[in-house]
Coordinates of C-alpha atoms and ligand atoms in Angstrom, one line a residue:
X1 CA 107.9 -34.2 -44.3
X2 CA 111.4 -33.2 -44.9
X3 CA 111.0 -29.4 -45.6
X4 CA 108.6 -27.3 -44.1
X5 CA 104.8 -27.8 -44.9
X6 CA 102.4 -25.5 -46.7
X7 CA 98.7 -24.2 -45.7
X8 CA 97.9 -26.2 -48.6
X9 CA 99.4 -29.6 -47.4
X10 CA 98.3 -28.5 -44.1
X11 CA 94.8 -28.7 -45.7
X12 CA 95.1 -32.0 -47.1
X13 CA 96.1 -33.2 -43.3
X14 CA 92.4 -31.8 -42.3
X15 CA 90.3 -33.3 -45.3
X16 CA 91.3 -36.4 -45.1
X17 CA 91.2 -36.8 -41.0
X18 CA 95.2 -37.6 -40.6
X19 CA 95.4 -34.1 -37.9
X20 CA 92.5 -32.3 -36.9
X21 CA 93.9 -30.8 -33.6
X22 CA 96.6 -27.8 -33.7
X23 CA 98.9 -30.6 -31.9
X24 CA 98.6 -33.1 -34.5
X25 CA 99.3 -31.0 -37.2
X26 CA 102.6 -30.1 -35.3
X27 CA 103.6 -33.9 -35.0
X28 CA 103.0 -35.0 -38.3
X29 CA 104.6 -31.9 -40.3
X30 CA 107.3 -31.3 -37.4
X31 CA 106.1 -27.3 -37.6
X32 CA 106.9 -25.4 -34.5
X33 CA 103.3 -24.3 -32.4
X34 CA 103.8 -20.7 -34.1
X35 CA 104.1 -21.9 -37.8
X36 CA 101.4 -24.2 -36.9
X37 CA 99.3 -21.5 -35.7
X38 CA 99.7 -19.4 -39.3
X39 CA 99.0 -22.1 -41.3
X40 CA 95.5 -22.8 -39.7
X41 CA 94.7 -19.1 -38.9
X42 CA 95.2 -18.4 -43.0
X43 CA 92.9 -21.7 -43.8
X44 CA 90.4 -20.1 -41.4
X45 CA 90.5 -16.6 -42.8
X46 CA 89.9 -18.2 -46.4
X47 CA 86.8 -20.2 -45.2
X48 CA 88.8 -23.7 -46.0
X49 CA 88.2 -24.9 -42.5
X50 CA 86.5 -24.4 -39.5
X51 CA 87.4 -24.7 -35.6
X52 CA 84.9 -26.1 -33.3
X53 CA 85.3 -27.4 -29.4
X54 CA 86.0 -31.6 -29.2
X55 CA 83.3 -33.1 -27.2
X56 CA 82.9 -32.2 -23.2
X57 CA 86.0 -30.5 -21.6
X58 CA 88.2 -33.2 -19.0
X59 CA 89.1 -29.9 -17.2
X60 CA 91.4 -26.7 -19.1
X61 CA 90.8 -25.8 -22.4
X62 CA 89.7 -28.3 -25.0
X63 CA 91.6 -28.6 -27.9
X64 CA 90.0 -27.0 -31.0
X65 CA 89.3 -29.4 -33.6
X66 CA 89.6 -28.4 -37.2
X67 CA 87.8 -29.5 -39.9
X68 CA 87.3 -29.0 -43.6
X69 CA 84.6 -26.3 -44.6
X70 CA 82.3 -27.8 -47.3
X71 CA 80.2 -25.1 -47.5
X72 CA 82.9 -22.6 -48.2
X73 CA 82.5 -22.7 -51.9
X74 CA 80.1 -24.4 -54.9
X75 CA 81.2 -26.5 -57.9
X76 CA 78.6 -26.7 -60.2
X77 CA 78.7 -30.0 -62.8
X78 CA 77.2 -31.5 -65.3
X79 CA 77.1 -35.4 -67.2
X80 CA 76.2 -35.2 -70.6
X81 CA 74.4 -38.0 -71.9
X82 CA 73.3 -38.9 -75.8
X83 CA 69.7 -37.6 -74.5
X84 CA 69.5 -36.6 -71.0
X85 CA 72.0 -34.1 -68.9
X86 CA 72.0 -34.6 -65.7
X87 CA 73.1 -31.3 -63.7
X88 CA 73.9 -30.0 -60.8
X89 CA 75.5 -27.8 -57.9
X90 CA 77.7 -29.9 -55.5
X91 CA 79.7 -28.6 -52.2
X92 CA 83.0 -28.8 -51.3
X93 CA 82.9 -32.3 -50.5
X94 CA 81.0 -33.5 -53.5
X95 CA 77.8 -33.5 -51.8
X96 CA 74.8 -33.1 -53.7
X97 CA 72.9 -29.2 -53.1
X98 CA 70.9 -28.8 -56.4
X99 CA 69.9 -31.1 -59.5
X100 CA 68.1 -31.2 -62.3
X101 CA 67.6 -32.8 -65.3
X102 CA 67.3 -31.9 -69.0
X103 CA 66.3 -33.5 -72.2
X104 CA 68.7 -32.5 -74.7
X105 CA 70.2 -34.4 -77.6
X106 CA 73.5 -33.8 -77.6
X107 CA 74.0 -33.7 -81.0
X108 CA 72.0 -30.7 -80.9
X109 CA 75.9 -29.0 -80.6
X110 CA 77.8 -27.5 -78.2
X111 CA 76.3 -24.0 -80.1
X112 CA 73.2 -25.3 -78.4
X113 CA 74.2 -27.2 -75.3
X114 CA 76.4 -25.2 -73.6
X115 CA 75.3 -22.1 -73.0
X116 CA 71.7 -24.2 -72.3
X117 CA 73.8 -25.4 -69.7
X118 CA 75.4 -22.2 -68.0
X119 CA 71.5 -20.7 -67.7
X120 CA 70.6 -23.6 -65.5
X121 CA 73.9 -23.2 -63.6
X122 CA 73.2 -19.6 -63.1
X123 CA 69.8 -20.4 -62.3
X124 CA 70.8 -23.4 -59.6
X125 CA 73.7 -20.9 -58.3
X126 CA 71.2 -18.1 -56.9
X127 CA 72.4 -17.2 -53.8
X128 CA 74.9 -20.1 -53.5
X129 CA 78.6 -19.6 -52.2
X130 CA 81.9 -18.4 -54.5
X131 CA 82.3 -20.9 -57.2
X132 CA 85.5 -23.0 -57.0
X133 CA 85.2 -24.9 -60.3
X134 CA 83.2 -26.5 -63.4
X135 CA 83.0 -30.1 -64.2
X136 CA 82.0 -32.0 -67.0
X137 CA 81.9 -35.5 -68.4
X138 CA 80.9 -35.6 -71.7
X139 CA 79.7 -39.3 -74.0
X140 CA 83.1 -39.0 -75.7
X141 CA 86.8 -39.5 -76.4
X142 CA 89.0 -36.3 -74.2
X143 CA 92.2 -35.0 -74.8
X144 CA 91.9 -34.5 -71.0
X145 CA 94.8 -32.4 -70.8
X146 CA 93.2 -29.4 -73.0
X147 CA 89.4 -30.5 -72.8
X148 CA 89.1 -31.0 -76.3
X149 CA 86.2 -33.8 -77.4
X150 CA 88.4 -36.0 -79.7
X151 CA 85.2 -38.7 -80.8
X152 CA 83.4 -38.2 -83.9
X153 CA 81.2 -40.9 -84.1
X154 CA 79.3 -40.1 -81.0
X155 CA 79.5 -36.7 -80.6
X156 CA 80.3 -35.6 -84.2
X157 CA 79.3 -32.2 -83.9
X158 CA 81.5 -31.3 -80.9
X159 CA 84.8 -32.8 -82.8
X160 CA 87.6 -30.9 -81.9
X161 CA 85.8 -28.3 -79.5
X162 CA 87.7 -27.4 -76.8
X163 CA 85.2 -26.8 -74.0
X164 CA 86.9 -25.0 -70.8
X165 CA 87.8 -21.6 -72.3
X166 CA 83.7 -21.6 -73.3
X167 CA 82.5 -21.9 -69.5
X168 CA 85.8 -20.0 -67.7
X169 CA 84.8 -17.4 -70.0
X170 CA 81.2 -16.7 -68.3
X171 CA 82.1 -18.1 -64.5
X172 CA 86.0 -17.3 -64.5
X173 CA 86.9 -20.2 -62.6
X174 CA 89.2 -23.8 -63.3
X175 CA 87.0 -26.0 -65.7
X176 CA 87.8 -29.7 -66.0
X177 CA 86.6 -32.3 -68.9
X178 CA 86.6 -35.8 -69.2
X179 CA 85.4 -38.4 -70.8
X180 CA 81.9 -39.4 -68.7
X181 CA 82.9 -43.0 -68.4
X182 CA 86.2 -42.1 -66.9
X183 CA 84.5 -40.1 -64.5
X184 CA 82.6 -42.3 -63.1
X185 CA 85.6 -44.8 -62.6
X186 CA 86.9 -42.1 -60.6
X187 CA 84.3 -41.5 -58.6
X188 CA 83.6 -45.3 -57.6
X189 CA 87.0 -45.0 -56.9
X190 CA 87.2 -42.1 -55.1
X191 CA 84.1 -43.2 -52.9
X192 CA 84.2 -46.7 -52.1
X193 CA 87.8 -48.4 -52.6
X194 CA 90.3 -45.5 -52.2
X195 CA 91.2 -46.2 -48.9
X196 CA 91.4 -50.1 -50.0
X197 CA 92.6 -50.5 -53.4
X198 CA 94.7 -48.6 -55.9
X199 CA 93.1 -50.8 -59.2
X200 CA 90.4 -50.7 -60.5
X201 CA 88.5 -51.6 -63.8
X202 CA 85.4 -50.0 -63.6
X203 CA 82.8 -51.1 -67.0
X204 CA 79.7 -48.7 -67.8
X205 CA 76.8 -51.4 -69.7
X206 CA 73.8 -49.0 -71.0
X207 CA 73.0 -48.0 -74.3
X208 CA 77.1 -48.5 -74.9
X209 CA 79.7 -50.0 -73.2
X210 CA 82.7 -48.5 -72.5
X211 CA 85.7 -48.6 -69.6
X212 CA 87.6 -46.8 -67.1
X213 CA 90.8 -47.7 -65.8
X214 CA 91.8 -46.8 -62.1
X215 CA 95.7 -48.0 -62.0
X216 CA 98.2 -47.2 -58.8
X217 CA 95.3 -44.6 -57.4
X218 CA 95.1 -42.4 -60.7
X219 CA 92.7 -42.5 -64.2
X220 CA 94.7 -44.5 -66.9
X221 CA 94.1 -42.5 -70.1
X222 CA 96.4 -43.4 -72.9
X223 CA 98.8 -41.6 -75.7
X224 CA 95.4 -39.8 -77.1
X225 CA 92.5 -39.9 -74.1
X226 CA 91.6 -43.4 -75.3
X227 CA 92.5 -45.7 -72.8
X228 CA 89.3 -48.1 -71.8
X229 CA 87.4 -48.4 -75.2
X230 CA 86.5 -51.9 -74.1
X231 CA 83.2 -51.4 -76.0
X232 CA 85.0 -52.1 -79.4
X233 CA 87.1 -55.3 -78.8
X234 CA 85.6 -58.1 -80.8
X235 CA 84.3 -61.2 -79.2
X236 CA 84.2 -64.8 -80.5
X237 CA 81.4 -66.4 -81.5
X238 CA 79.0 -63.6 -81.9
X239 CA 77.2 -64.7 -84.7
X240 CA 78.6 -62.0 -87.5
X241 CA 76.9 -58.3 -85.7
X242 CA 78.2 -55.1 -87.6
X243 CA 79.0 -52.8 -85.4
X244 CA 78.3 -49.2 -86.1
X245 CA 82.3 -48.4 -85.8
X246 CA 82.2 -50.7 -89.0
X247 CA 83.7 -54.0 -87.7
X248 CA 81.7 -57.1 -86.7
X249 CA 80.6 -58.7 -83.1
X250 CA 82.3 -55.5 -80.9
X251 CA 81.2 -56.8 -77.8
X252 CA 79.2 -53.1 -78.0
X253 CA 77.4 -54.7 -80.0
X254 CA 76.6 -58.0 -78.9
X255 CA 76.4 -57.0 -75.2
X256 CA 75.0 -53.6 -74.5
X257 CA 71.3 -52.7 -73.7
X258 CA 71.0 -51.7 -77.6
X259 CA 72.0 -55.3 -77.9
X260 CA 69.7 -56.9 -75.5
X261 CA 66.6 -54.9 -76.9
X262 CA 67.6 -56.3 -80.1
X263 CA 68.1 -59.8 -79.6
X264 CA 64.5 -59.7 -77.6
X265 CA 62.9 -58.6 -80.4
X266 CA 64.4 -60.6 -82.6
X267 CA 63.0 -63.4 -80.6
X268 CA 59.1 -61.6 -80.8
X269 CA 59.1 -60.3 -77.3
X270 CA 57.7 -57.4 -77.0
X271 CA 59.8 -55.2 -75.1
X272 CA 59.6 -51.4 -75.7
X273 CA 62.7 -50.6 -72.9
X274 CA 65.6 -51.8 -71.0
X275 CA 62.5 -51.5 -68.1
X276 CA 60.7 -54.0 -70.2
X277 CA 63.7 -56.2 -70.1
X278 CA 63.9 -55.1 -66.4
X279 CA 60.2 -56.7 -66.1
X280 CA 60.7 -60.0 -67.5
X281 CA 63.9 -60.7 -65.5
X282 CA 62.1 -60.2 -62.1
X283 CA 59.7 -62.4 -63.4
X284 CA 62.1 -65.0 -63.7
X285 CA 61.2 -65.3 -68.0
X286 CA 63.6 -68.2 -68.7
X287 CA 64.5 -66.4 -72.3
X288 CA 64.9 -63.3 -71.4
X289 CA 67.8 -64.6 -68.5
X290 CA 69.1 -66.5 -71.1
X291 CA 69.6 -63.4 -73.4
X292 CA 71.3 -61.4 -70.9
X293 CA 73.5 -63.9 -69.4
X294 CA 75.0 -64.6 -73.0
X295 CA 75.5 -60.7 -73.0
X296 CA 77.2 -61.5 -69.7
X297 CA 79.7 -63.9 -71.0
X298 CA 80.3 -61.8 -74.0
X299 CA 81.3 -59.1 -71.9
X300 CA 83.1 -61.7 -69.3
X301 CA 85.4 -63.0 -72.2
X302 CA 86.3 -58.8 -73.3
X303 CA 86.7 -58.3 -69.4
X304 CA 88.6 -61.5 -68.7
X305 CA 91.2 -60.0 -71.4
X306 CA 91.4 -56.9 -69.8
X307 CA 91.8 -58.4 -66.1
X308 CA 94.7 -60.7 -67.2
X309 CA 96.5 -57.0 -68.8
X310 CA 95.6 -54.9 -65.9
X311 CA 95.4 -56.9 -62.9
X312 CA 92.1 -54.7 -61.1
X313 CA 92.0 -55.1 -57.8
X314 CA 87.8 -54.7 -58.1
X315 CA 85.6 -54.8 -61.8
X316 CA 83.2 -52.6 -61.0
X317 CA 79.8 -53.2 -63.3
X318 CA 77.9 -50.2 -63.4
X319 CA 75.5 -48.5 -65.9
X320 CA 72.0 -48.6 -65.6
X321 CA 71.9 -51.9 -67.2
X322 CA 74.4 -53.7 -64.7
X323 CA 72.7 -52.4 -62.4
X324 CA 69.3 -54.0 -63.5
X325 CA 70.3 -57.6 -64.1
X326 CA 71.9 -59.5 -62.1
X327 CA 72.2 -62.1 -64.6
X328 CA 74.5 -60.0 -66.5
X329 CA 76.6 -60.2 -63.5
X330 CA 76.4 -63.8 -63.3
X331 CA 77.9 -64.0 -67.4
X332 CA 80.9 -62.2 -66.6
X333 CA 81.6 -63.8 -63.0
X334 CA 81.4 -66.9 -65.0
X335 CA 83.8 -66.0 -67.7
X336 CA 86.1 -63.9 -66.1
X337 CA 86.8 -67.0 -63.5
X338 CA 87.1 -69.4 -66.2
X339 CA 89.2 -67.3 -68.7
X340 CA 91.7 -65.1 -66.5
X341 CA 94.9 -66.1 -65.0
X342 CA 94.9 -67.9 -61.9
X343 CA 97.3 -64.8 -60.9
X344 CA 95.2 -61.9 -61.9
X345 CA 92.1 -63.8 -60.3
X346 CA 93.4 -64.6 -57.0
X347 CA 91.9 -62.4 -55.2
X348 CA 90.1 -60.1 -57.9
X349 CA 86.3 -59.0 -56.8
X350 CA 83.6 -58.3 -59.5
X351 CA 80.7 -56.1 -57.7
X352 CA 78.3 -54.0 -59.4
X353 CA 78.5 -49.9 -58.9
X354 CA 77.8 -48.5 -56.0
X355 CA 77.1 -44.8 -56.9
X356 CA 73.9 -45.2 -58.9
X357 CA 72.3 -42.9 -61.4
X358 CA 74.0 -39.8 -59.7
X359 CA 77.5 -41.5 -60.1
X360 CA 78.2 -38.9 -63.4
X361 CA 77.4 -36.1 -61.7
X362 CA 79.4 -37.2 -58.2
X363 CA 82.3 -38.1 -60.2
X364 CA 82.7 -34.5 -62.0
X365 CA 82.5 -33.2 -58.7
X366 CA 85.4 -35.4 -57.2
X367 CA 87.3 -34.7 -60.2
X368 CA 87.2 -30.3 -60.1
X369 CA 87.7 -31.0 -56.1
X370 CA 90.7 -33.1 -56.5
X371 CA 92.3 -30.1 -58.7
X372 CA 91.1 -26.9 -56.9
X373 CA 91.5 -28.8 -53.6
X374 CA 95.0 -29.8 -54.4
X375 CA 97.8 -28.0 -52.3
X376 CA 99.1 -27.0 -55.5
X377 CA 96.1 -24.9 -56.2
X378 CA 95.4 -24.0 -52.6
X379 CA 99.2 -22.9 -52.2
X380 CA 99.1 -20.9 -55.4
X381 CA 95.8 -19.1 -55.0
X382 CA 97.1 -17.7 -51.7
X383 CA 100.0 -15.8 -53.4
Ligands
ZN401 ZN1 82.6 -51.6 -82.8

């Protein structure tokens, strides 16, 4: 570091385990012992870290070793979904403390939803630590920048509301938006390749489909918030679907569990829901794999597009319906191989998520942490 280091850089040393001993933190930032020694002692005193003894003593004093302090604050976050909201309080290292879940439709209104959802903060917070900040990921289009729901075909009755001042009225505190899709890219990202990879395309199949780009280490979002609408790209072949954005065969709606449901149906099986669907694939029903694998390649031949612009490091299939069939997986391997360039395939991985059903609510967390965490914020909130 060429001028002199902050507490808050200092900080980001200790979080992510680069100097946890008063020593290392010298080396690395080149601060003398003293300036060392104030940097920590003001992390302590703010409850950002704490000091305890490294393992048995060799003889002297051991060295202290500092680490960061997750339970010095709360961030409580919530994933809006068309009919469930998942919610929760999380600590300071995105860990998990509190969650429920709510039936709500969301087009009930943000007149309606919101403040349902600051109660059940309130409620959650009881007795919890300071909150540091608010997270959301919300079912639709963000301008991220002022947290201003952008979609109206999803979320038509939140158009144009701008959601932080709403919540940093009542708790005071940073509030951060996205869209709930790009959240969760983060998050995978955050959790499982950071320390890997920098690029990632990370592809949400459920109800909808819809994308998130990871690209060099940060959330790709576009001139409007609108980067990663995969779910209406058209795909050959798909036998004339509208789609309900108006135009036909969106692989949304030849590929998504919506989709899938449909095309079963159409075929007389009786299946009620995607765990119906779920059912007959363990059972090996030759139809039903059929069905979902042609969803695959659908999606493969959008995907396959998207790898040859992007160049991903890691597709990351996740979504509850990803996660249930393999032989969606299977599709897209198939197509995505075939299709791509021999370049952008080379050494490209296509996994399934890894966070699972809590991957909207994780992901919010990572998101508020990465901001109040920054040393930006922790330099600034010292002055
Ligand atoms: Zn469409």
């Amino acid at each position: 570091m060429s001028r002199l280091a902050t507490p808050g850089e200092v900080l980001q040393l200790i979080r992510s385990g680069e100097a946890v001993t008063r020593a290392d933190i010298g080396r690395v930032t080149g601060l003398s012992r003293p300036a060392v020694a104030h940097r920590v002692s003001d992390l302590l005193q703010r409850g950002l870290i704490v000091e305890d003894a490294e393992g048995p003593s060799t003889g002297g004093r051991p060295p202290m070793r500092l680490r960061f302090h997750a339970g010095g604050g709360v961030v409580p976050v919530a994933s809006l979904g068309a009919r469930r909201t998942q919610i929760a309080i999380c600590d300071l290292a995105g860990e998990v403390l509190h969650r429920t879940d709510i039936d709500i439709d969301v087009e009930e209104g943000p007149g309606v939803v919101l403040p349902l959802l600051m109660d059940t903060w309130e409620k959650l917070l009881e007795g919890r630590g300071d909150v540091a900040g608010i997270g959301l990921g919300v079912p639709a289009t963000v301008e991220f920048a002022a947290g201003r729901v952008e979609s109206a075909r999803v979320m038509a009755s939140w158009t144009g509301v701008v959601i932080p001042p709403v919540i940093s009225e009542r708790f005071g505190v940073p509030v951060l938006v996205d869209n709930d899709v790009n959240v969760i890219a983060m998050g995978e990202h955050r959790s499982v390749y950071a320390a890997e990879l920098d690029d990632l395309l990370f592809v949400k199949v459920s109800t909808r489909i819809g994308a998130g780009v990871i690209s060099g280490g940060g959330i790709l979002r576009g001139a409007l918030g609108a980067a990663g609408e995969i779910g209406h790209i058209p795909v050959r072949d798909g036998g004339g679907v509208l789609c309900r954005c108006g135009n036909l065969d969106c692989v949304d709606s030849v590929a998504s569990g919506t989709a899938i449901l449909r095309d079963l149906r159409a075929k007389g099986r009786d299946v009620a829901s995607l765990a119906d669907v779920t059912a007959l694939v363990r059972a090996g029903d030759a139809e039903t794999m059929a069905v979902v694998r042609q969803a695959g390649r659908w999606l493969g031949e959008v995907i396959s597009g998207a790898v040859n612009l992007l160049n991903p490091a890691v597709v990351v299939l996740g979504g509850d319906v990803a996660e249930m069939f393999q032989p969606l997986v299977s599709g897209v391997r198939e197509i995505v191989y075939r299709r791509s360039t021999q370049l952008a395939t080379r050494s490209l991985r296509i996994e399934r998520g890894r966070l699972g059903p809590g991957a909207g609510i994780t992901g919010c967390a990572l998101m508020v942490l990465d901001h109040v965490l920054s040393a930006q914020a922790v330099d600034a909130a010292a002055r």
